[in-house]
Tab-separated table of C-alpha atoms in Angstrom:
chain	number	residue	atom	x	y	z
A	1	TYR	CA	-3.411	-13.771	61.530
A	2	ASN	CA	-3.584	-12.498	57.954
A	3	ASN	CA	-4.194	-9.236	56.163
A	4	THR	CA	-7.513	-10.350	54.662
A	5	PRO	CA	-9.515	-11.717	57.614
A	6	GLY	CA	-12.927	-13.251	57.162
A	7	LEU	CA	-16.168	-12.440	58.936
A	8	GLU	CA	-15.284	-14.850	61.733
A	9	THR	CA	-12.747	-12.352	63.100
A	10	THR	CA	-15.287	-9.501	63.362
A	11	PRO	CA	-16.236	-10.107	67.039
A	12	TYR	CA	-12.558	-10.102	68.039
A	13	MET	CA	-11.919	-6.918	66.072
A	14	LEU	CA	-14.835	-5.160	67.802
A	15	MET	CA	-13.808	-6.330	71.275
A	16	ASP	CA	-10.250	-5.209	70.600
A	17	ARG	CA	-11.497	-1.772	69.553
A	18	LEU	CA	-13.171	-1.406	72.937
A	19	LEU	CA	-9.974	-2.297	74.804
A	20	ASN	CA	-7.118	-0.893	72.704
A	21	PHE	CA	-8.553	2.006	70.725
A	22	ASP	CA	-9.566	5.450	71.898
A	23	ARG	CA	-10.493	8.852	70.516
A	24	PHE	CA	-10.481	12.125	72.403
A	25	LEU	CA	-11.845	15.465	71.209
A	26	GLU	CA	-11.612	18.781	72.998
A	27	GLU	CA	-13.370	21.791	71.538
A	28	VAL	CA	-13.721	25.436	72.441
A	29	LYS	CA	-16.572	27.372	70.830
A	30	LEU	CA	-17.241	31.091	71.180
A	31	ASP	CA	-20.312	32.880	69.805
A	32	PHE	CA	-20.881	36.603	69.779
A	33	ASN	CA	-23.870	38.619	68.605
A	34	SER	CA	-24.306	42.366	68.653
A	35	GLU	CA	-26.591	45.029	67.251
A	36	PHE	CA	-26.197	48.802	67.145
A	37	SER	CA	-29.039	51.048	66.019
A	38	TYR	CA	-29.469	54.790	65.708
A	39	LYS	CA	-32.717	56.633	64.996
A	40	VAL	CA	-31.798	59.095	62.268
A	41	LYS	CA	-35.344	60.448	62.143
A	42	LYS	CA	-38.698	59.439	63.581
A	43	ASP	CA	-39.339	56.867	60.858
A	44	LEU	CA	-35.761	56.165	59.776
A	45	THR	CA	-33.331	53.850	61.621
A	46	ALA	CA	-29.733	52.927	60.849
A	47	ARG	CA	-28.619	49.527	62.105
A	48	ILE	CA	-25.415	47.466	62.246
A	49	ARG	CA	-25.289	43.796	63.223
A	50	LEU	CA	-22.135	41.824	63.942
A	51	ASN	CA	-22.228	38.066	64.511
A	52	GLY	CA	-19.432	35.559	64.708
A	53	THR	CA	-18.511	32.030	65.707
A	54	TYR	CA	-15.035	30.784	66.574
A	55	ILE	CA	-14.311	27.051	66.959
A	56	ASN	CA	-10.988	25.553	68.014
A	57	ALA	CA	-10.776	21.757	68.191
A	58	ARG	CA	-8.002	19.245	68.859
A	59	GLU	CA	-8.505	15.523	68.292
A	60	ASN	CA	-6.396	12.578	69.353
A	61	GLU	CA	-6.948	9.010	68.143
A	62	TYR	CA	-4.771	5.972	68.697
A	63	GLU	CA	-4.575	2.198	68.328
A	64	MET	CA	-2.314	0.501	70.861
A	65	PRO	CA	0.714	-1.454	69.564
A	66	ASN	CA	0.503	-5.252	69.764
A	67	SER	CA	-3.294	-5.072	69.911
A	68	PHE	CA	-5.324	-7.646	67.988
A	69	ASN	CA	-6.198	-5.273	65.129
A	70	ALA	CA	-2.643	-3.947	64.919
A	71	LEU	CA	-1.282	-7.491	64.611
A	72	LEU	CA	-4.049	-8.573	62.244
A	73	PHE	CA	-3.188	-5.897	59.658
A	74	SER	CA	0.528	-5.841	60.417
A	75	THR	CA	3.349	-5.975	57.886
A	76	THR	CA	4.424	-8.954	60.006
A	77	PRO	CA	0.985	-10.464	60.807
A	78	GLY	CA	0.641	-12.047	64.226
A	79	VAL	CA	4.235	-11.385	65.266
A	80	THR	CA	4.543	-8.990	68.196
A	81	THR	CA	7.311	-6.454	68.566
A	82	PHE	CA	8.784	-8.504	71.434
A	83	ASP	CA	9.001	-11.515	69.129
A	84	GLY	CA	10.828	-9.616	66.370
A	85	GLY	CA	7.860	-8.235	64.454
A	86	ASP	CA	7.553	-4.686	63.171
A	87	PHE	CA	6.362	-1.907	65.442
A	88	GLN	CA	2.613	-1.569	65.052
A	89	GLY	CA	-0.200	0.741	66.128
A	90	TYR	CA	-0.760	4.350	65.170
A	91	GLU	CA	-1.636	7.719	66.660
A	92	ASP	CA	-3.402	10.643	64.964
A	93	ILE	CA	-3.239	14.199	66.262
A	94	SER	CA	-5.240	16.811	64.374
A	95	GLY	CA	-6.258	20.419	64.887
A	96	ARG	CA	-9.092	22.395	63.389
A	97	ARG	CA	-9.822	26.113	63.649
A	98	GLU	CA	-12.988	27.638	62.155
A	99	PHE	CA	-14.167	31.228	62.051
A	100	TYR	CA	-17.512	32.472	60.720
A	101	PHE	CA	-18.325	36.168	60.537
A	102	ASN	CA	-21.483	38.003	59.461
A	103	ASN	CA	-21.836	41.776	59.164
A	104	LEU	CA	-25.086	43.545	58.193
A	105	TYR	CA	-25.568	47.254	57.479
A	106	GLN	CA	-29.199	48.347	57.231
A	107	LEU	CA	-31.161	51.535	56.689
A	108	ALA	CA	-34.820	50.925	57.545
A	109	TYR	CA	-37.831	53.173	56.987
A	110	SER	CA	-41.163	52.452	58.723
A	111	LYS	CA	-44.257	54.631	58.358
A	112	ASN	CA	-47.885	54.338	59.456
A	113	TYR	CA	-50.487	56.715	58.028
A	114	LYS	CA	-54.153	56.136	58.825
A	115	LYS	CA	-54.901	52.672	57.407
A	116	HIS	CA	-51.617	52.437	55.494
A	117	SER	CA	-48.291	51.057	56.701
A	118	ILE	CA	-45.033	50.655	54.818
A	119	ASP	CA	-41.707	49.095	55.746
A	120	LEU	CA	-38.738	49.640	53.459
A	121	SER	CA	-35.089	48.716	53.988
A	122	VAL	CA	-31.841	48.728	52.040
A	123	ASN	CA	-29.135	46.357	53.224
A	124	MET	CA	-25.565	45.264	52.687
A	125	GLU	CA	-24.361	41.974	54.163
A	126	TYR	CA	-20.887	40.447	54.275
A	127	ASN	CA	-20.150	36.802	55.148
A	128	HIS	CA	-16.701	35.386	55.804
A	129	SER	CA	-15.770	31.760	56.509
A	130	ARG	CA	-12.276	30.463	57.226
A	131	LEU	CA	-10.953	26.990	58.015
A	132	ASN	CA	-7.428	25.974	59.085
A	133	THR	CA	-6.561	22.324	59.673
A	134	ASN	CA	-3.448	20.289	60.399
A	135	PHE	CA	-3.023	16.540	60.664
A	136	PHE	CA	-0.274	14.226	61.873
A	137	ARG	CA	-0.198	10.408	61.918
A	138	GLN	CA	2.569	8.327	63.439
A	139	ARG	CA	2.673	4.670	62.367
A	140	GLY	CA	4.829	2.458	64.540
A	141	LEU	CA	4.609	2.781	68.326
A	142	ASN	CA	7.002	1.301	70.858
A	143	PRO	CA	4.826	-0.561	73.402
A	144	MET	CA	7.401	-0.005	76.154
A	145	PHE	CA	7.332	3.789	75.943
A	146	PHE	CA	4.134	4.857	74.183
A	147	ILE	CA	1.973	7.293	76.154
A	148	PRO	CA	-1.110	8.595	74.275
A	149	ASN	CA	-1.237	12.249	73.272
A	150	THR	CA	2.329	13.014	74.404
A	151	GLY	CA	4.556	12.065	71.460
A	152	GLN	CA	6.359	9.471	73.578
A	153	GLY	CA	7.128	6.067	72.061
A	154	TYR	CA	7.210	7.147	68.414
A	155	VAL	CA	9.478	4.906	66.321
A	156	ALA	CA	11.828	6.835	64.058
A	157	ASP	CA	11.970	6.178	60.332
A	158	VAL	CA	14.583	3.700	59.203
A	159	SER	CA	15.915	3.046	55.740
A	160	THR	CA	14.634	-0.536	55.764
A	161	ASN	CA	11.011	0.351	56.672
A	162	ASP	CA	9.259	3.433	55.349
A	163	ASN	CA	6.127	2.458	57.263
A	164	TYR	CA	7.374	4.580	60.170
A	165	VAL	CA	7.473	7.809	58.118
A	166	PRO	CA	4.932	10.229	59.671
A	167	GLN	CA	2.011	11.324	57.497
A	168	ILE	CA	1.216	15.032	57.640
A	169	GLY	CA	-1.340	17.342	56.068
A	170	ALA	CA	-2.647	20.884	56.340
A	171	SER	CA	-5.224	23.170	54.754
A	172	ASN	CA	-6.140	26.847	54.767
A	173	LEU	CA	-9.529	27.595	53.192
A	174	ARG	CA	-11.456	30.839	52.876
A	175	ARG	CA	-14.847	31.734	51.482
A	176	ASP	CA	-16.397	35.187	51.140
A	177	GLY	CA	-19.818	36.437	50.127
A	178	ILE	CA	-21.356	39.860	49.822
A	179	SER	CA	-24.997	40.795	49.248
A	180	TYR	CA	-26.892	43.984	48.462
A	181	PHE	CA	-30.645	43.775	48.858
A	182	GLY	CA	-33.784	45.775	49.357
A	183	LEU	CA	-37.071	44.775	51.025
A	184	LEU	CA	-40.527	46.354	50.746
A	185	ASP	CA	-43.685	45.496	52.697
A	186	TYR	CA	-46.947	47.416	52.306
A	187	ASP	CA	-50.169	46.777	54.243
A	188	PHE	CA	-53.598	48.369	54.026
A	189	ASP	CA	-55.766	48.049	57.130
A	190	SER	CA	-54.624	44.443	57.751
A	191	PHE	CA	-56.735	43.587	54.697
A	192	LEU	CA	-54.441	43.845	51.690
A	193	GLY	CA	-50.673	43.449	51.559
A	194	PHE	CA	-47.805	43.487	49.099
A	195	THR	CA	-44.137	42.490	49.382
A	196	ALA	CA	-41.180	42.846	47.033
A	197	SER	CA	-37.450	42.212	47.238
A	198	PHE	CA	-34.351	42.474	45.087
A	199	ARG	CA	-30.919	40.967	45.801
A	200	ARG	CA	-27.492	41.029	44.226
A	201	ASP	CA	-25.253	38.320	45.695
A	202	GLY	CA	-21.558	37.737	45.094
A	203	SER	CA	-19.508	34.651	45.953
A	204	SER	CA	-15.752	34.073	45.924
A	205	ILE	CA	-16.238	30.455	44.842
A	206	PHE	CA	-16.754	31.461	41.188
A	207	ASN	CA	-14.636	32.964	38.421
A	208	PRO	CA	-14.494	36.793	38.768
A	209	GLY	CA	-16.701	37.210	35.710
A	210	SER	CA	-19.429	34.978	37.172
A	211	GLN	CA	-19.352	35.870	40.865
A	212	PHE	CA	-22.547	37.965	41.032
A	213	ASN	CA	-26.157	36.905	40.636
A	214	ASN	CA	-29.405	38.919	40.733
A	215	THR	CA	-32.609	37.573	42.267
A	216	TRP	CA	-36.008	39.076	43.028
A	217	SER	CA	-39.456	38.268	44.386
A	218	VAL	CA	-42.959	39.726	44.612
A	219	GLY	CA	-45.874	38.631	46.744
A	220	GLY	CA	-49.354	39.612	47.755
A	221	ARG	CA	-51.956	38.714	50.380
A	222	ILE	CA	-55.596	39.468	51.037
A	223	ASN	CA	-57.599	38.652	54.174
A	224	LEU	CA	-60.908	37.556	52.691
A	225	ASP	CA	-62.519	37.244	56.131
A	226	LYS	CA	-62.445	41.056	56.393
A	227	MET	CA	-64.556	41.527	53.271
A	228	GLU	CA	-68.092	42.806	53.838
A	229	PHE	CA	-69.916	39.798	52.424
A	230	LEU	CA	-68.109	37.441	54.837
A	231	LYS	CA	-68.336	39.494	58.044
A	232	ASP	CA	-71.683	37.933	58.970
A	233	TYR	CA	-70.250	34.408	58.831
A	234	THR	CA	-69.074	34.076	62.419
A	235	ALA	CA	-67.778	30.549	61.813
A	236	ILE	CA	-64.965	32.007	59.693
A	237	ASN	CA	-62.186	33.331	61.904
A	238	ALA	CA	-59.491	33.668	59.245
A	239	LEU	CA	-59.361	33.205	55.498
A	240	LYS	CA	-56.242	34.563	53.832
A	241	LEU	CA	-55.293	34.171	50.184
A	242	ARG	CA	-51.596	34.603	49.426
A	243	ALA	CA	-49.348	34.267	46.392
A	244	SER	CA	-45.685	34.852	45.621
A	245	TYR	CA	-43.309	34.462	42.718
A	246	GLY	CA	-39.596	35.025	42.502
A	247	THR	CA	-36.098	33.694	42.096
A	248	THR	CA	-33.347	32.507	44.413
A	249	GLY	CA	-29.722	31.642	43.752
A	250	ASN	CA	-27.691	28.606	44.811
A	251	GLU	CA	-23.884	28.654	45.010
A	252	ARG	CA	-23.369	25.204	46.574
A	253	VAL	CA	-21.657	23.578	43.610
A	254	LEU	CA	-20.778	20.546	45.725
A	255	GLY	CA	-22.526	19.052	48.717
A	256	GLY	CA	-20.915	19.019	52.131
A	257	THR	CA	-19.610	21.894	54.218
A	258	ALA	CA	-19.381	25.576	53.304
A	259	PHE	CA	-15.777	24.931	52.196
A	260	ALA	CA	-16.541	22.280	49.572
A	261	GLY	CA	-15.390	23.258	46.080
A	262	ILE	CA	-12.717	25.756	47.171
A	263	VAL	CA	-9.664	23.526	46.739
A	264	ARG	CA	-9.368	22.795	43.995
A	265	PRO	CA	-11.293	25.726	42.347
A	266	LEU	CA	-13.802	24.124	40.028
A	267	PHE	CA	-13.630	26.968	37.505
A	268	LEU	CA	-9.862	26.596	36.892
A	269	ASP	CA	-7.569	24.063	35.292
A	270	SER	CA	-5.194	23.169	38.109
A	271	TRP	CA	-2.132	21.076	38.877
A	272	ALA	CA	-1.121	19.361	42.110
A	273	GLN	CA	2.009	17.547	43.242
A	274	VAL	CA	1.744	13.772	43.584
A	275	ASN	CA	4.309	11.893	45.666
A	276	ASN	CA	5.722	8.583	44.446
A	277	ALA	CA	3.829	8.969	41.178
A	278	TYR	CA	6.182	6.760	39.182
A	279	ASN	CA	9.290	4.855	40.225
A	280	GLY	CA	9.454	6.737	43.529
A	281	GLN	CA	9.532	10.148	41.840
A	282	PHE	CA	7.340	13.218	42.155
A	283	GLY	CA	4.626	13.824	39.605
A	284	LEU	CA	1.907	16.267	38.619
A	285	ALA	CA	-1.813	15.554	38.585
A	286	GLY	CA	-3.927	17.776	36.372
A	287	ALA	CA	-7.601	18.598	36.825
A	288	LEU	CA	-9.867	20.387	34.372
A	289	GLY	CA	-12.150	23.209	35.455
A	290	PHE	CA	-15.164	24.878	33.863
A	291	PRO	CA	-14.548	28.650	33.505
A	292	GLY	CA	-18.252	29.396	32.958
A	293	LEU	CA	-19.343	27.827	36.247
A	294	SER	CA	-21.975	30.086	37.822
A	295	TRP	CA	-25.035	30.186	40.055
A	296	GLU	CA	-28.014	27.892	39.870
A	297	THR	CA	-31.246	29.875	39.567
A	298	VAL	CA	-34.535	28.716	41.028
A	299	TYR	CA	-37.907	30.175	39.933
A	300	GLN	CA	-40.650	29.488	42.443
A	301	LEU	CA	-44.406	30.114	42.475
A	302	ASN	CA	-46.509	29.626	45.610
A	303	VAL	CA	-50.275	30.094	45.914
A	304	GLY	CA	-52.027	29.231	49.142
A	305	VAL	CA	-54.963	29.731	51.466
A	306	ASP	CA	-54.684	29.911	55.263
A	307	TYR	CA	-57.906	29.268	57.156
A	308	ALA	CA	-59.372	29.029	60.655
A	309	PHE	CA	-62.998	28.086	61.461
A	310	PHE	CA	-65.206	27.727	64.534
A	311	GLN	CA	-63.189	29.838	66.949
A	312	SER	CA	-60.034	28.465	65.333
A	313	ARG	CA	-60.821	24.925	66.407
A	314	ILE	CA	-60.216	23.882	62.814
A	315	ARG	CA	-57.278	25.553	61.080
A	316	GLY	CA	-54.645	24.899	58.479
A	317	ALA	CA	-53.475	25.729	54.971
A	318	VAL	CA	-53.744	24.568	51.369
A	319	GLU	CA	-50.867	25.419	49.034
A	320	TYR	CA	-49.803	24.892	45.435
A	321	TYR	CA	-46.108	25.229	44.548
A	322	ASN	CA	-44.086	25.129	41.362
A	323	ARG	CA	-40.294	25.212	41.602
A	324	VAL	CA	-38.097	25.271	38.495
A	325	THR	CA	-34.305	24.943	38.807
A	326	ASN	CA	-32.210	26.233	35.885
A	327	ASP	CA	-28.449	25.919	35.266
A	328	LEU	CA	-28.450	22.746	37.336
A	329	TYR	CA	-25.063	21.646	38.699
A	330	TYR	CA	-24.086	18.362	37.108
A	331	SER	CA	-20.916	16.304	36.635
A	332	VAL	CA	-20.841	15.889	32.846
A	333	PRO	CA	-19.055	12.709	31.636
A	334	ILE	CA	-15.922	13.443	29.591
A	335	SER	CA	-13.218	11.334	27.981
A	336	ALA	CA	-10.986	9.579	30.513
A	337	VAL	CA	-8.013	10.490	28.297
A	338	THR	CA	-8.091	13.873	30.072
A	339	GLY	CA	-7.268	12.203	33.387
A	340	GLN	CA	-10.753	12.545	34.857
A	341	SER	CA	-14.114	11.037	34.008
A	342	THR	CA	-16.429	14.013	34.727
A	343	LEU	CA	-16.436	17.811	34.626
A	344	ARG	CA	-18.556	19.763	37.105
A	345	GLN	CA	-20.555	22.459	35.311
A	346	ASN	CA	-23.976	24.036	34.824
A	347	SER	CA	-26.227	21.743	32.822
A	348	ASP	CA	-28.787	22.681	30.172
A	349	ALA	CA	-31.306	20.566	32.054
A	350	THR	CA	-34.110	22.042	34.159
A	351	VAL	CA	-35.800	20.314	37.088
A	352	THR	CA	-39.426	21.139	37.904
A	353	ASN	CA	-40.996	20.227	41.241
A	354	SER	CA	-44.693	20.977	41.513
A	355	GLY	CA	-47.520	19.829	43.693
A	356	PHE	CA	-50.016	20.491	46.452
A	357	GLU	CA	-49.761	20.412	50.227
A	358	LEU	CA	-52.624	20.203	52.702
A	359	ASP	CA	-52.303	20.865	56.419
A	360	ILE	CA	-55.220	20.492	58.877
A	361	ALA	CA	-55.298	20.833	62.652
A	362	GLY	CA	-58.355	20.340	64.838
A	363	ASP	CA	-58.888	20.766	68.565
A	364	LEU	CA	-60.914	17.740	69.641
A	365	ILE	CA	-60.933	18.917	73.258
A	366	ARG	CA	-60.142	22.471	74.322
A	367	ASN	CA	-60.839	24.009	77.706
A	368	GLU	CA	-58.953	25.836	80.427
A	369	ASP	CA	-57.383	22.677	81.811
A	370	PHE	CA	-56.928	20.377	78.838
A	371	LYS	CA	-56.315	20.529	75.094
A	372	LEU	CA	-56.216	17.655	72.603
A	373	THR	CA	-55.265	18.495	69.015
A	374	LEU	CA	-55.245	16.197	65.982
A	375	ARG	CA	-53.051	17.160	63.010
A	376	PHE	CA	-53.037	15.849	59.449
A	377	ASN	CA	-50.632	16.658	56.627
A	378	THR	CA	-50.401	15.309	53.104
A	379	ASN	CA	-48.818	16.404	49.847
A	380	TYR	CA	-48.506	15.443	46.217
A	381	ASN	CA	-45.285	16.148	44.314
A	382	LYS	CA	-44.371	15.736	40.661
A	383	ASN	CA	-40.763	15.912	39.488
A	384	VAL	CA	-39.960	16.490	35.795
A	385	VAL	CA	-36.558	16.851	34.103
A	386	ASN	CA	-36.415	18.724	30.773
A	387	GLY	CA	-33.851	20.257	28.431
A	388	ILE	CA	-31.275	17.473	28.574
A	389	VAL	CA	-28.810	17.992	25.740
A	390	GLU	CA	-25.773	15.902	26.728
A	391	ASN	CA	-25.467	12.146	26.111
A	392	ASN	CA	-28.404	11.881	23.714
A	393	GLY	CA	-30.820	13.312	26.246
A	394	GLN	CA	-29.585	11.409	29.296
A	395	LEU	CA	-28.212	12.458	32.685
A	396	ILE	CA	-26.177	9.609	34.164
A	397	LEU	CA	-25.879	9.826	37.946
A	398	SER	CA	-23.954	6.749	39.117
A	399	LEU	CA	-26.435	3.908	38.457
A	400	ILE	CA	-29.398	6.265	37.882
A	401	HIS	CA	-30.317	7.309	34.355
A	402	ILE	CA	-32.620	10.302	33.785
A	403	SER	CA	-33.893	11.007	30.297
A	404	GLU	CA	-36.404	13.189	28.489
A	405	PRO	CA	-39.927	11.685	28.149
A	406	THR	CA	-39.611	11.931	24.358
A	407	ARG	CA	-36.190	10.267	24.379
A	408	PRO	CA	-36.562	7.246	26.701
A	409	TYR	CA	-33.528	5.291	27.801
């Protein structure tokens, strides 16, 4: 036994995990969805939607004392408790409670007049997310009395061995968002259509002065197969030209769950207590924030054609897209003298994704009893990074270096 085993011990470690390790998770999940609507007038409807999810989970994980792995990584390697070694093994007990709530208020107007139809709505939406966690780990289990998930057999801390001190942790995280938006859809005789939207979104993850972001979009469509000069072409069942342009916002400063980037707040300079920082004493760990942290903004153009020929036996779509991301989130390298190597902020760089996508489906066999369809999809994408100002025109992402075409690295 030793604390740095070689690969030859791996089979024994895996077999021991099967025999002397276990994990148990119990979870209760409740979902509720509701909608209330009231017809104010013939063409005007008021609507309220309430949706929520509640999750309560408890997890228990343990490694039996005097097991192979416990003895392998022991403070007294290979010596069991019965032979005078330290008490080994551990047990984790953790709890997690999540609550997600969505509330939508809507006033919708819908009107049909001869060949014209219009749908218009104004909306307010509120989103709330909350997470509470607690964690407990006991190191040092008495093999004579330990019973999993009961608290029995825990070895008390002694002055000569701090290994038995329980490890504890807890968190209480909250995230809120509110949105105001309007939607418009106009259609003329199923031939010509127009859409428009405007949104104002707010997020609690940012500094109060940067919490809100405005986005918009416009789009249009025309069913070419309904035009007079194409009506005689019976092979054409559908031929629609569509285009849209607009913006969207992104508030996910960090990857991961909806609660990433809340603690610590990335827009604030913050301090946290550190135990045993120096000579067994408490200390403070500082972290720099970026007060101007705000939303990423994405500008996107889409132009496409949807088609169907020969009684829709052949159908599909061809589309061109161009997506430009501004204010890109990026961990900018800073001097390590500050206590950290990077600072999360909006970069001057822009990322452009553009390309084409082709989708084709064909019914090789189609009758009342049998249908065989062949599908084909392909796309071409080009990714370009521009506007890099930091580090002499370079973005350094771990081992990946991205630089401007005119400033190669």
